XYZ file of C-alpha atoms in Angstrom:
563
model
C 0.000 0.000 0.000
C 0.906 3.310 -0.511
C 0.063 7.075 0.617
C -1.853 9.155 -2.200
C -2.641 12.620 -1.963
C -5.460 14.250 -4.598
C -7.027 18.138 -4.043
C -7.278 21.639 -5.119
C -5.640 24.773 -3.137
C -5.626 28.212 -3.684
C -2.361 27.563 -5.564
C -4.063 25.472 -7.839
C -7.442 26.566 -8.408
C -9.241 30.214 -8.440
C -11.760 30.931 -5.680
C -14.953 30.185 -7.558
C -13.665 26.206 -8.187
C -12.819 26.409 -4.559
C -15.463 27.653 -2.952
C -18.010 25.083 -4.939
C -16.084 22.522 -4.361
C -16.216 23.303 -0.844
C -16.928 20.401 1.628
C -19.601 20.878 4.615
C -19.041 18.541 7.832
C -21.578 15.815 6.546
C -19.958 15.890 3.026
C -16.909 14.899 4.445
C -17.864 12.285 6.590
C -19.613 10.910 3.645
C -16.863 11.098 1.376
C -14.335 9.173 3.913
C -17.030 6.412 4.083
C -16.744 5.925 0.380
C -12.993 6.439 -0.314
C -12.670 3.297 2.504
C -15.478 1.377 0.707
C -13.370 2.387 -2.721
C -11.425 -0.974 -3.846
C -8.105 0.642 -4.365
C -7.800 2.985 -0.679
C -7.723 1.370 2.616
C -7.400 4.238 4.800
C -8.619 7.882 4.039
C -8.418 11.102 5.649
C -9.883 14.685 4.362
C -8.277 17.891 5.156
C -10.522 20.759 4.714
C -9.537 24.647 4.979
C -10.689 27.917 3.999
C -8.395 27.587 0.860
C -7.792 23.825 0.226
C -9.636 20.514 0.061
C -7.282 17.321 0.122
C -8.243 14.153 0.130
C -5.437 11.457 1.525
C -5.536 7.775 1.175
C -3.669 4.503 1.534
C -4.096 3.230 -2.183
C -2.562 -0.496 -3.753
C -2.683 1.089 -7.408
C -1.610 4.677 -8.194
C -3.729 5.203 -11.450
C -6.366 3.615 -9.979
C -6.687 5.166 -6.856
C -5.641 8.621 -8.627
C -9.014 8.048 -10.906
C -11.348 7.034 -7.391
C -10.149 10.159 -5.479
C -10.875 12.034 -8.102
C -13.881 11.178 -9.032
C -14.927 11.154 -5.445
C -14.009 14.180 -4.856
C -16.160 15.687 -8.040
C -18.937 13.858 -6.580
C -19.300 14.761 -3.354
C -18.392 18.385 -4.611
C -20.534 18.303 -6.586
C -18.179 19.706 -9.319
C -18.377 17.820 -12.183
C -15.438 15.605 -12.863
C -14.407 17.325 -16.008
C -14.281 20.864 -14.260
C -12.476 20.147 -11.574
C -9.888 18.236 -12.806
C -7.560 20.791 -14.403
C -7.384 22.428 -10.577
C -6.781 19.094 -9.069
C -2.674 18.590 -8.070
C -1.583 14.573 -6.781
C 1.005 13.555 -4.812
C 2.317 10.442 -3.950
C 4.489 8.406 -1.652
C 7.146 10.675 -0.190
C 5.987 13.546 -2.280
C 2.618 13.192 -0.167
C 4.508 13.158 2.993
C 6.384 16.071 1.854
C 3.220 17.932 0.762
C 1.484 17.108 3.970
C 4.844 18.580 6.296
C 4.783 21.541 3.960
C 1.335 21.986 4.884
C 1.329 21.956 8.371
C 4.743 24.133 8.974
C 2.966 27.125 6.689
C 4.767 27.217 3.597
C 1.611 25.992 1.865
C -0.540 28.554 3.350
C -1.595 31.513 1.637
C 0.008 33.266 4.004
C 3.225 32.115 4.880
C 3.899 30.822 8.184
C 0.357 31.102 9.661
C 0.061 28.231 12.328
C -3.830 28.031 12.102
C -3.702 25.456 9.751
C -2.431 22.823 12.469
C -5.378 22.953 14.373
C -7.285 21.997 11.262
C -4.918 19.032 10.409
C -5.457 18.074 14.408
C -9.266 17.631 13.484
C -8.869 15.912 10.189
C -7.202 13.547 12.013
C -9.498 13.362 14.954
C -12.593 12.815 12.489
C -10.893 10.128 10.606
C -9.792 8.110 13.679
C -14.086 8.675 14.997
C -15.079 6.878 11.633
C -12.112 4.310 11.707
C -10.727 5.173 8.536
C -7.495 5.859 9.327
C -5.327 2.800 10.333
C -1.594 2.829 10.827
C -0.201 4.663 7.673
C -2.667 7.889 8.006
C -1.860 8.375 11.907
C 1.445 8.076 11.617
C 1.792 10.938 9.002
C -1.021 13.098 10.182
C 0.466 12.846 13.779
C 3.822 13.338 12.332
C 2.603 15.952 10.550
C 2.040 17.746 13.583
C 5.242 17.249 15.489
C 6.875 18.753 12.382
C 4.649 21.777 12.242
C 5.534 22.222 15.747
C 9.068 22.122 15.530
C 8.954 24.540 12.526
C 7.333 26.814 14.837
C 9.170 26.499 17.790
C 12.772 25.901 16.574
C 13.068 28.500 13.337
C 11.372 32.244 12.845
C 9.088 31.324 10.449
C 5.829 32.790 12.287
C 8.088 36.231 11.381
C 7.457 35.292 7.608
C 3.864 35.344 8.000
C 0.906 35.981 10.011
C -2.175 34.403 10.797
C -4.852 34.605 7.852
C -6.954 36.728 11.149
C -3.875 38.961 11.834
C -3.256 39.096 8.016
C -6.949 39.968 7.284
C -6.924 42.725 9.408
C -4.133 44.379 9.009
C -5.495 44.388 4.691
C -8.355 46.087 7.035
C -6.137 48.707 8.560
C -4.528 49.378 4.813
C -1.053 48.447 6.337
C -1.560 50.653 9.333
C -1.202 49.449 13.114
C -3.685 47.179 13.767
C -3.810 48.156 17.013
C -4.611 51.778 16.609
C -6.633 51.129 13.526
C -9.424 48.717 15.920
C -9.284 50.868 19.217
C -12.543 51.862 20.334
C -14.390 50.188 16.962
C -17.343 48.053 17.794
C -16.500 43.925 16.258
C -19.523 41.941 15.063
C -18.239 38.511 14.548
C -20.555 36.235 12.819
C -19.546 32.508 13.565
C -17.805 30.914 16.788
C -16.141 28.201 15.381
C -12.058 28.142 15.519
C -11.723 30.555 12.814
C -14.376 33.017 14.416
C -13.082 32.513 17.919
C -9.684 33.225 16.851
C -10.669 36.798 15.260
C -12.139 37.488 18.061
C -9.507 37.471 20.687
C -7.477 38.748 18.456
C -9.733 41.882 17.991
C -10.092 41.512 21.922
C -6.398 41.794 21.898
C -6.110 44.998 19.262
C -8.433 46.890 21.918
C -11.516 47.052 20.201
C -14.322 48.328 22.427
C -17.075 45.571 21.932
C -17.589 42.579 20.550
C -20.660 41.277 19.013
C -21.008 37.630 18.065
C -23.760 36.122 16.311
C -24.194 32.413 16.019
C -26.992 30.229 14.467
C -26.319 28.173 17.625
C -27.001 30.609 20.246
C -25.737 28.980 22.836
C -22.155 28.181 20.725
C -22.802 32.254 21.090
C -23.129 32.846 24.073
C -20.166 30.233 25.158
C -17.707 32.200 22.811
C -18.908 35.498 24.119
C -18.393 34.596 28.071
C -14.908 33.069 27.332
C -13.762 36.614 25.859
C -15.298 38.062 28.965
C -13.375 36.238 31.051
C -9.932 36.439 29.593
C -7.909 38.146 32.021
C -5.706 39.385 29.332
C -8.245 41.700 28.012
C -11.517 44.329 29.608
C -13.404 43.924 26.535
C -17.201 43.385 27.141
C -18.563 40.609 24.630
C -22.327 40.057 24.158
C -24.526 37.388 22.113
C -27.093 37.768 19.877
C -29.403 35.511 17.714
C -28.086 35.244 13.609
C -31.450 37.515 13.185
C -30.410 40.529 14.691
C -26.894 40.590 12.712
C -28.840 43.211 10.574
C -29.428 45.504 13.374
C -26.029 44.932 14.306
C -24.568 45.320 11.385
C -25.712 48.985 11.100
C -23.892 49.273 15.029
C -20.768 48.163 14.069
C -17.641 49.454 12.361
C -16.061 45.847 11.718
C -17.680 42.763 10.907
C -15.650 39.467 10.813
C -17.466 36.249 9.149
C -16.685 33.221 8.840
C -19.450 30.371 8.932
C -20.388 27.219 7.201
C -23.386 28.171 5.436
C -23.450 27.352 2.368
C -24.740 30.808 0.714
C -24.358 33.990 1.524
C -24.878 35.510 5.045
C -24.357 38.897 4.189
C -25.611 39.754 0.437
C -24.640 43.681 -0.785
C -27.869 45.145 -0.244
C -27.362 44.014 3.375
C -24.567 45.841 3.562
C -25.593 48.875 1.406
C -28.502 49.044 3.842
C -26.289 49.030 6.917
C -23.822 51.931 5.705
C -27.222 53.815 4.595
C -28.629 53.378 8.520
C -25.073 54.977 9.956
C -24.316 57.711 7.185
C -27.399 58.185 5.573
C -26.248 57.846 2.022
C -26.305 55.315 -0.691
C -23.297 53.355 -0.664
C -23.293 51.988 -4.337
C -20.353 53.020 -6.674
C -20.834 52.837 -9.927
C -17.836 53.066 -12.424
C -18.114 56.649 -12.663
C -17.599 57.628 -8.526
C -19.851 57.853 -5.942
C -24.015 58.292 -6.489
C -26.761 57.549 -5.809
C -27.987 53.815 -6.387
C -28.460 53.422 -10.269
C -27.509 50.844 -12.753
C -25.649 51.732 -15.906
C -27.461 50.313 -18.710
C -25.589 47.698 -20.932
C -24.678 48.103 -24.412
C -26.355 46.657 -27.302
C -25.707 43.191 -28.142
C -25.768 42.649 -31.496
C -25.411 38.927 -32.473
C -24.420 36.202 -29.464
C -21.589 34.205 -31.794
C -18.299 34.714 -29.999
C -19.506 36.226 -27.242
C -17.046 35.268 -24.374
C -19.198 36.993 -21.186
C -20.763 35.365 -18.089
C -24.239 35.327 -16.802
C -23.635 36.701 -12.783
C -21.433 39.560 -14.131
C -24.688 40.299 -16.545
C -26.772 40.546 -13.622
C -25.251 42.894 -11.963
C -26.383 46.676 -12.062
C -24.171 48.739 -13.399
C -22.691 45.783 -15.919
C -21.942 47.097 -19.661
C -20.058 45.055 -21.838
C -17.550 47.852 -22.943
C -16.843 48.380 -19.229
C -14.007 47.018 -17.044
C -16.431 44.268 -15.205
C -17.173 42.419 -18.562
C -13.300 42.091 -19.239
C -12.103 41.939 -16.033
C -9.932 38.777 -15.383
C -9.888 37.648 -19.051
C -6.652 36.116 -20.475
C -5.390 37.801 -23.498
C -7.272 35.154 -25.972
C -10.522 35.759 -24.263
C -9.562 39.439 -24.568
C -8.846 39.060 -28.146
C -12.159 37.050 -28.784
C -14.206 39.938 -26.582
C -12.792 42.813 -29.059
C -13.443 40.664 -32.171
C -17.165 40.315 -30.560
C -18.145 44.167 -29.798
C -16.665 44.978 -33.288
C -18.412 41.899 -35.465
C -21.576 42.620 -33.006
C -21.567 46.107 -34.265
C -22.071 47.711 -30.868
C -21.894 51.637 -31.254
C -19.164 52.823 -28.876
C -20.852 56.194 -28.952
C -24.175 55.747 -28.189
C -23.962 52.693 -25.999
C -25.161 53.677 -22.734
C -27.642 55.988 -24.257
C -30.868 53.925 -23.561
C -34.557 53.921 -21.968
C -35.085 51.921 -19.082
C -37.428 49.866 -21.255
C -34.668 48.961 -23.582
C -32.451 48.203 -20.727
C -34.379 45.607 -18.723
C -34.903 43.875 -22.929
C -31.271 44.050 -23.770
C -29.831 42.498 -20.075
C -32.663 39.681 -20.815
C -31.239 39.287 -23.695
C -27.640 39.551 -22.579
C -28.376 36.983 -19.894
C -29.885 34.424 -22.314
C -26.395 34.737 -24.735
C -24.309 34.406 -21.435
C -25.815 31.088 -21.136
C -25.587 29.920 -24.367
C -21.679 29.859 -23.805
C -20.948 27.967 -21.032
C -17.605 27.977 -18.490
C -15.460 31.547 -19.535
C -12.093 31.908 -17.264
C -12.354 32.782 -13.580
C -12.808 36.659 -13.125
C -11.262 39.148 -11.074
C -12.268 42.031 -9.220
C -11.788 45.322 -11.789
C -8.844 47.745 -10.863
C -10.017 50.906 -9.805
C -10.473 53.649 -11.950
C -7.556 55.732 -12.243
C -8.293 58.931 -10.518
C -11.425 57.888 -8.727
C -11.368 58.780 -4.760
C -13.659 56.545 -2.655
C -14.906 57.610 0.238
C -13.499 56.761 4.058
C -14.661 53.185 4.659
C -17.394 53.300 7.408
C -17.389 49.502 7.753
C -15.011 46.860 7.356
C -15.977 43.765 6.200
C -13.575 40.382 6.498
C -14.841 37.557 5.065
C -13.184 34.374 5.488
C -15.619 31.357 5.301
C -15.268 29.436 2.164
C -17.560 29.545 0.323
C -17.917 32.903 0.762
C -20.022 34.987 3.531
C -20.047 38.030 2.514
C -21.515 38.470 -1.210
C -18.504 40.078 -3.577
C -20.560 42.706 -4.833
C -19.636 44.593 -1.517
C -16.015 45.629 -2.748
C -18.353 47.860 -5.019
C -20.366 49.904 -2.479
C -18.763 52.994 -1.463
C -18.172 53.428 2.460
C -17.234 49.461 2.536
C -13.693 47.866 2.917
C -14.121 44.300 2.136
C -11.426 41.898 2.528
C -11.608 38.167 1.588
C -10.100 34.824 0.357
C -9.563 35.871 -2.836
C -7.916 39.599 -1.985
C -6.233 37.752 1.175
C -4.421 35.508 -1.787
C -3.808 38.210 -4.358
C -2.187 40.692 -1.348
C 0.049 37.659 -0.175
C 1.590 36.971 -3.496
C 3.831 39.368 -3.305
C 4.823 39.576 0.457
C 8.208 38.620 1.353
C 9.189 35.254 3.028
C 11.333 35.301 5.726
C 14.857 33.589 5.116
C 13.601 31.286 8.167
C 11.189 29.265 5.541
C 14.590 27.903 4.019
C 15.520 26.128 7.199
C 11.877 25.212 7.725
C 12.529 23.641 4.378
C 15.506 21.762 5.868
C 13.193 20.205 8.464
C 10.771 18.867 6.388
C 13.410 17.321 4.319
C 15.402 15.729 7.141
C 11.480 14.979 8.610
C 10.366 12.913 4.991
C 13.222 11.413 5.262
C 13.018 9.802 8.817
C 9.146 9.082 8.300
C 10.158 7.437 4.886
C 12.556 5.134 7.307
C 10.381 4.904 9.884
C 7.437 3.659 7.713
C 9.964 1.114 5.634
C 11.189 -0.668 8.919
C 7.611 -0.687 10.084
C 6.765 -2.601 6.893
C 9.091 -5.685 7.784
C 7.782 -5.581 11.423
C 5.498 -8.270 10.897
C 7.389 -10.476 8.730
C 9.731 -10.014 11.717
C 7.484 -10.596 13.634
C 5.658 -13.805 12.147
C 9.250 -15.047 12.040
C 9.673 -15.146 15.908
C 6.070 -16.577 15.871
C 7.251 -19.407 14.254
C 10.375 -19.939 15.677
C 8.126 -19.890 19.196
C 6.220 -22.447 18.110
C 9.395 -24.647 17.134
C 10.569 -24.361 20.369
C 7.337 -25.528 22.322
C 6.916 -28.046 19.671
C 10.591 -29.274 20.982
C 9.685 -28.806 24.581
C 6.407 -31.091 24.031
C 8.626 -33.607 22.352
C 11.166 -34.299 25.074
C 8.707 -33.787 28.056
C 7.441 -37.656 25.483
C 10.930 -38.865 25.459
C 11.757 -37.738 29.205
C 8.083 -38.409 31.072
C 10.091 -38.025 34.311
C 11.451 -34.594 33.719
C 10.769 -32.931 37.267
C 9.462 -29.196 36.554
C 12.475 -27.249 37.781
C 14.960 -29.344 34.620
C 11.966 -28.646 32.475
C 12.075 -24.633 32.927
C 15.811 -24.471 32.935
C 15.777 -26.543 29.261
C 12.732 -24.639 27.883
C 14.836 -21.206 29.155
C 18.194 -22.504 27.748
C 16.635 -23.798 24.109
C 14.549 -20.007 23.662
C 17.729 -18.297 24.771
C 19.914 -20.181 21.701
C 16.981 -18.987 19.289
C 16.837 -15.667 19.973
C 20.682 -15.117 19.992
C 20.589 -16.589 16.451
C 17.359 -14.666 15.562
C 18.798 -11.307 17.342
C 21.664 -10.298 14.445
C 20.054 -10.911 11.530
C 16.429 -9.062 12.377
C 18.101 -6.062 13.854
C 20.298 -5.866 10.764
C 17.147 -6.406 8.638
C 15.240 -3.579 10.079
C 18.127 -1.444 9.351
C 18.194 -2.345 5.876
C 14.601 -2.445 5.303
C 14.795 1.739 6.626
C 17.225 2.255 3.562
C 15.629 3.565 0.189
C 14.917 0.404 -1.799
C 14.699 -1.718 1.737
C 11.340 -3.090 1.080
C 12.556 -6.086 -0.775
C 14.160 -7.573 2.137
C 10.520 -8.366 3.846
C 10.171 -10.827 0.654
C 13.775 -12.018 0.944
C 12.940 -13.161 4.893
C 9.973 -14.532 4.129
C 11.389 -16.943 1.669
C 14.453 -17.479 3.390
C 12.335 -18.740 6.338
C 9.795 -20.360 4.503
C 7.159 -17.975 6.574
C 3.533 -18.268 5.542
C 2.438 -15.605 4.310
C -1.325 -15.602 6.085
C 0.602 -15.490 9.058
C 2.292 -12.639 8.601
C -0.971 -10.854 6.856
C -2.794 -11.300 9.829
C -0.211 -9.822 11.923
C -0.546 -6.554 9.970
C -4.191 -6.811 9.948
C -4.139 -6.861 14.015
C -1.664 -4.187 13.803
C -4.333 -1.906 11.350
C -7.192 -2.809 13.298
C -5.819 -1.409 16.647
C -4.513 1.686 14.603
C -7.817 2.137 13.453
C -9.543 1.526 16.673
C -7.785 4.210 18.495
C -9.408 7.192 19.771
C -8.458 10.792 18.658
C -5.048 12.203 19.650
């Protein structure tokens, strides 16, 4: 058997893919159930993050398990098959164990360093060992996996190279400033109190901030979150709960809002938030590509005919959209470019008079846009527009930080003036360029030297049993021995009896002592695993025997309760 690794990342995949193919709780216990009931995995184990979902197995075949995982993964997904895999990335053998190390020291993260992630990998583990599907192979590496992000963190400076995806967030929030004097006195509504959600909001107890709001479907997951910050002698902050049905209300209260839930649609949608900067200010809070106004759509161009026409549905629903503007081309790579020029030209769109329309022929022409858009199908994943050169946007009034996956907090918010909204997909596009502390090379080090040892360590383990069997059997030639001469010698008083028995096992293991030390050292080696076959024949061991020693040996891995 060997370790197989198959998922999607924020490396691999832009944050649409990711955020459908997002995984709730119940999804992934599902999907462990059926990678373990899969022919080609015996063990399984899902690791699930704001920005990654990974699915890890024990496979016999490599193309065959590859093909399983994926297609698992699509289905449960619910991304088809041929979508997702472009995004997907696989590892295997001591690449996976690399991956996995690399993961849980940071230097997979999206932001470099950030130690959050090992608390996830701590409850991957934890829910595979609940449903029994990880046997000796997956706890070894997940468990592994956290010693070595330990290490990185304790022994090297790589929490210097990178912050928290919460600290990171808000200092985005703070535009670079001191987060610290940026929060002070600010009122926090933090919608969620799982790990993510209790983490912003000690750290937003820490920064000073003068309240703290959280909102919970669960109100008593609420209320539990909101007594623990009042209690933390570190910090005077007072912390209150309320029901997920006054986050409205509260929304209008509060200058920063941190989300991060499982639902799977969206807890705070634009006009939500337009509505709450309206209550405290008392103005619109839609901008439009032309500076701040009052809340009014920009009517769309005409369309002329649909061949060639590379735009999306959502981005024609959106007020404001025209298809000569910086939304319809935003994100495009220079082919869809190309093949969006070619269109407006062949379509015959008048430049000129484009945006000169009746309301009539507006609501007509984006019915008619939206019926073309989804004639096309899939168009490239599309990025927020840059701003207008020259525009000035208001002072933010609220600050939004979204980081649930799939998203909380509709994207339309970037948009509305008096908002600063920062999520996954501005979290990854404002890391890309940060610098990386010259600590992540000796982090790399460590996971090196650490694949290495668990490469060893997992080798020897694999001629344990054969070992194993081997004294088995030479037990059983000794009592066999015993039993013989206790026929031949019927008046062998006990005391002669326990001094031959001792004497005969003492000769066998002295000769058995040399040559399975030295084989366990050989089997550690790269290329050891032959030995297990060459002790097996040498011995003449049978092979059920030593297949039911690893069996016993998977079943108690399996059978033991989270770490």
């Amino acid at each position: 058997m060997s370790l197989l690794v198959v998922g999607l990342s924020h490396r691999s995949a832009p944050v649409s893919v990711l955020e459908r193919a997002s995984l709730s709780a119940d999804a992934q216990l599902k999907l462990l159930q059926d990678t373990v009931a899969a022919e080609p995995a015996a063990e399984a184990a899902v690791l699930a993050t704001c920005n990654r979902i990974e699915l890890y197995a024990d496979v016999d075949k490599f193309h065959a398990g590859v093909a399983e995982l994926s297609t698992l993964l699509a289905q449960h997904s619910g991304v088809g098959l041929d979508e997702l895999t472009p995004y997907l990335y696989v590892h295997y053998e001591d690449r996976a164990v690399h991956h996995l190390f690399s993961v849980a020291c940071g230097l997979d993260s999206m932001v470099v360093g950030e130690g959050q992630v090992l608390g996830q990998i701590k409850d991957s583990l934890a829910r595979a060992q609940e449903l029994h599907t990880a046997g000796r192979l997956l706890n070894d590496l997940f468990q592994q996996g956290l010693r070595v992000g330990k290490r990185a963190h304790s022994e090297t400076g790589i929490d210097r190279a990178g912050q928290s995806l919460v600290t990171f967030g808000l200092e985005q929030l703070a535009a670079g400033g001191d987060v610290r004097a940026w929060a002070r006195g600010k009122t926090a509504l933090v919608i969620g109190a799982g790990s993510m959600s209790s983490l912003a909001a000690a750290t937003l107890a820490r920064a000073g901030v003068a309240e703290i709001v959280v909102a919970n479907r669960t109100f008593d997951r609420a209320e539990r979150l909101a007594r623990t910050l009042t209690e933390d002698e570190g910090t005077d902050v007072p912390a209150r709960a309320v029901p997920m049905e006054s986050v409205p209300a509260e929304l209008t209260r509060a200058d920063i809002a941190v989300s991060c839930t499982g639902a799977t649609g969206l807890v705070l949608t634009a006009e939500a938030v337009a509505a709450a900067v309206e209550g405290r200010t008392g103005a619109p809070a839609v901008l439009d590509e032309q500076g701040p106004s009052a809340v009014r759509a920009l009517p769309p161009t005409s369309l002329g005919t649909d061949d060639g026409c590379p735009l999306d549905l959502p981005a024609a629903q959106q007020p404001g959209f025209s298809v000569l503007g910086e939304a319809a081309v935003a994100g495009m790579d220079a082919a869809t470019l190309e093949q969006h020029a070619a269109w407006v030209d062949n379509a015959g769109v008048d430049r000129r008079t484009a945006v000169r329309r009746t309301p009539e022929a507006d609501a007509e022409l984006i019915t008619a846009l939206a019926a073309t858009a989804a004639t096309v199908g899939r168009i490239p994943e599309r990025r927020m527009p840059e701003p207008v050169a020259g525009l000035v946007r208001p002072e933010p009034v609220l600050f939004l930080l979204d980081l649930a996956m799939p998203r909380d907090v509709d994207a339309a918010a970037h948009r509305l003036a008096g908002v600063r909204l920062v999520d996954i997909e501005s979290l990854a596009e404002a890391s890309a360029d940060a610098p990386m502390a010259s600590d992540v090379d000796q982090v790399r080090r460590i996971v090196g030297d650490e694949v290495a040892a668990f490469g060893a360590a997992q080798r020897a383990a694999h001629i344990t049993p054969t070992v194993v069997a081997l004294r088995m059997m030479a037990a059983d030639v000794v009592a066999n021995e015993i039993a013989r001469l206790e026929g031949r010698l019927p008046g062998l008083d006990d005391k002669h009896r326990a001094e031959i028995t001792q004497t005969v096992k003492r000769v066998v293991d002295k000769l058995l002592h040399a040559p399975t030390v030295r084989v366990k050292q050989l089997a550690a080696e790269p290329g050891g695993a032959g030995y297990a076959d060459a002790l097996r024949t040498l011995f003449d061991l049978d092979p059920e025997t030593v297949a039911s020693v690893s069996r016993a040996d998977d079943s108690t891995e399996k059978n033991r309760g989270p770490a």
